[in-house]
Amino acid sequence: TRSDTLSLHDALPIWQNGIPVVEEPFTLEEMMEADEIFFSSSSALTCRIGEIDGRKVGCKDEKTFAVIRDGYQSELKKEAGLA
C-alpha cells in the first residue's frame, strides 16, 4: 500500500505544486512537528494521524491530506473496476 500511495506522486496535482516525497529516517521530534502525518495499509487505506502519545500532531493541512486520500481511493476503485 505504501508503494501504491507513493506511485500517485506524479498523478496528483498536489505534488506538481512543489510538495516533495522523501523517504528517509526521521526523528520523533520531526514527526511531532510535521504538517501532516498518515499511514497506509491494505485495510485502512490512508489514515490520518492526529495524536501521538496524547499530544496533538499534524492535521495542519486538510487540503493536502484530502488530495492524497481521495487520489489513492480513486486509483483503488479504478483497479477494482468500480470507477
Short mmCIF file of C-alpha atoms in Angstrom, two decimals:
data_model
loop_
_atom_site.label_atom_id
_atom_site.label_comp_id
_atom_site.label_asym_id
_atom_site.label_seq_id
_atom_site.Cartn_x
_atom_site.Cartn_y
_atom_site.Cartn_z
CA THR A 1 0.00 0.00 0.00
CA ARG A 2 2.91 2.35 0.71
CA SER A 3 4.25 1.87 -2.77
CA ASP A 4 0.76 2.38 -4.24
CA THR A 5 0.40 5.65 -2.35
CA LEU A 6 3.84 6.80 -3.47
CA SER A 7 3.07 5.84 -7.07
CA LEU A 8 0.41 8.56 -7.05
CA HIS A 9 3.17 11.14 -6.78
CA ASP A 10 3.24 12.05 -10.47
CA ALA A 11 -0.51 11.67 -10.99
CA LEU A 12 -1.83 14.03 -8.32
CA PRO A 13 -1.78 17.79 -8.92
CA ILE A 14 -0.74 18.47 -5.32
CA TRP A 15 2.72 17.04 -5.98
CA GLN A 16 3.08 19.24 -9.03
CA ASN A 17 2.71 22.21 -6.66
CA GLY A 18 6.06 21.52 -5.06
CA ILE A 19 5.25 19.11 -2.22
CA PRO A 20 8.08 16.57 -2.24
CA VAL A 21 8.03 12.90 -1.38
CA VAL A 22 11.04 11.98 0.73
CA GLU A 23 11.73 8.53 2.11
CA GLU A 24 14.34 8.75 4.83
CA PRO A 25 14.69 8.12 8.55
CA PHE A 26 13.19 10.83 10.76
CA THR A 27 13.20 11.64 14.44
CA LEU A 28 10.20 11.64 16.73
CA GLU A 29 10.68 15.40 17.09
CA GLU A 30 10.47 15.88 13.31
CA MET A 31 7.31 13.79 13.17
CA MET A 32 5.73 15.72 16.03
CA GLU A 33 6.32 18.97 14.08
CA ALA A 34 5.09 17.70 10.70
CA ASP A 35 2.19 19.43 8.93
CA GLU A 36 0.61 16.07 8.14
CA ILE A 37 1.18 12.50 9.29
CA PHE A 38 -0.60 9.49 7.86
CA PHE A 39 -0.11 5.78 7.44
CA SER A 40 -1.32 3.48 4.75
CA SER A 41 -2.38 -0.13 4.90
CA SER A 42 -4.49 -2.57 2.93
CA SER A 43 -7.34 -2.38 5.42
CA ALA A 44 -7.20 1.29 6.46
CA LEU A 45 -6.09 2.62 3.05
CA THR A 46 -4.78 6.04 4.17
CA CYS A 47 -5.37 7.06 7.75
CA ARG A 48 -4.54 10.47 9.17
CA ILE A 49 -2.68 10.59 12.46
CA GLY A 50 -3.72 13.42 14.78
CA GLU A 51 -2.25 12.34 18.09
CA ILE A 52 0.91 10.64 19.33
CA ASP A 53 1.40 9.79 23.00
CA GLY A 54 -1.50 12.05 23.92
CA ARG A 55 -0.08 15.07 22.04
CA LYS A 56 -1.87 16.61 19.06
CA VAL A 57 0.20 16.38 15.88
CA GLY A 58 -0.19 17.11 12.20
CA CYS A 59 -3.66 17.97 10.91
CA LYS A 60 -2.41 21.37 9.73
CA ASP A 61 -3.26 20.93 6.06
CA GLU A 62 -6.61 19.25 5.40
CA LYS A 63 -6.41 20.00 1.68
CA THR A 64 -3.14 18.14 1.18
CA PHE A 65 -4.30 15.08 3.12
CA ALA A 66 -7.66 15.05 1.32
CA VAL A 67 -5.95 15.07 -2.09
CA ILE A 68 -3.71 12.16 -1.08
CA ARG A 69 -6.58 10.17 0.46
CA ASP A 70 -9.04 10.82 -2.36
CA GLY A 71 -6.43 10.18 -5.05
CA TYR A 72 -5.48 6.85 -3.53
CA GLN A 73 -9.11 5.79 -3.15
CA SER A 74 -9.86 6.82 -6.74
CA GLU A 75 -6.96 4.77 -8.09
CA LEU A 76 -8.01 1.79 -5.97
CA LYS A 77 -11.55 1.98 -7.36
CA LYS A 78 -10.19 2.09 -10.92
CA GLU A 79 -8.06 -1.00 -10.29
CA ALA A 80 -11.09 -2.81 -8.85
CA GLY A 81 -13.25 -1.82 -11.83
CA LEU A 82 -15.54 0.31 -9.70
CA ALA A 83 -14.86 3.63 -11.39
#
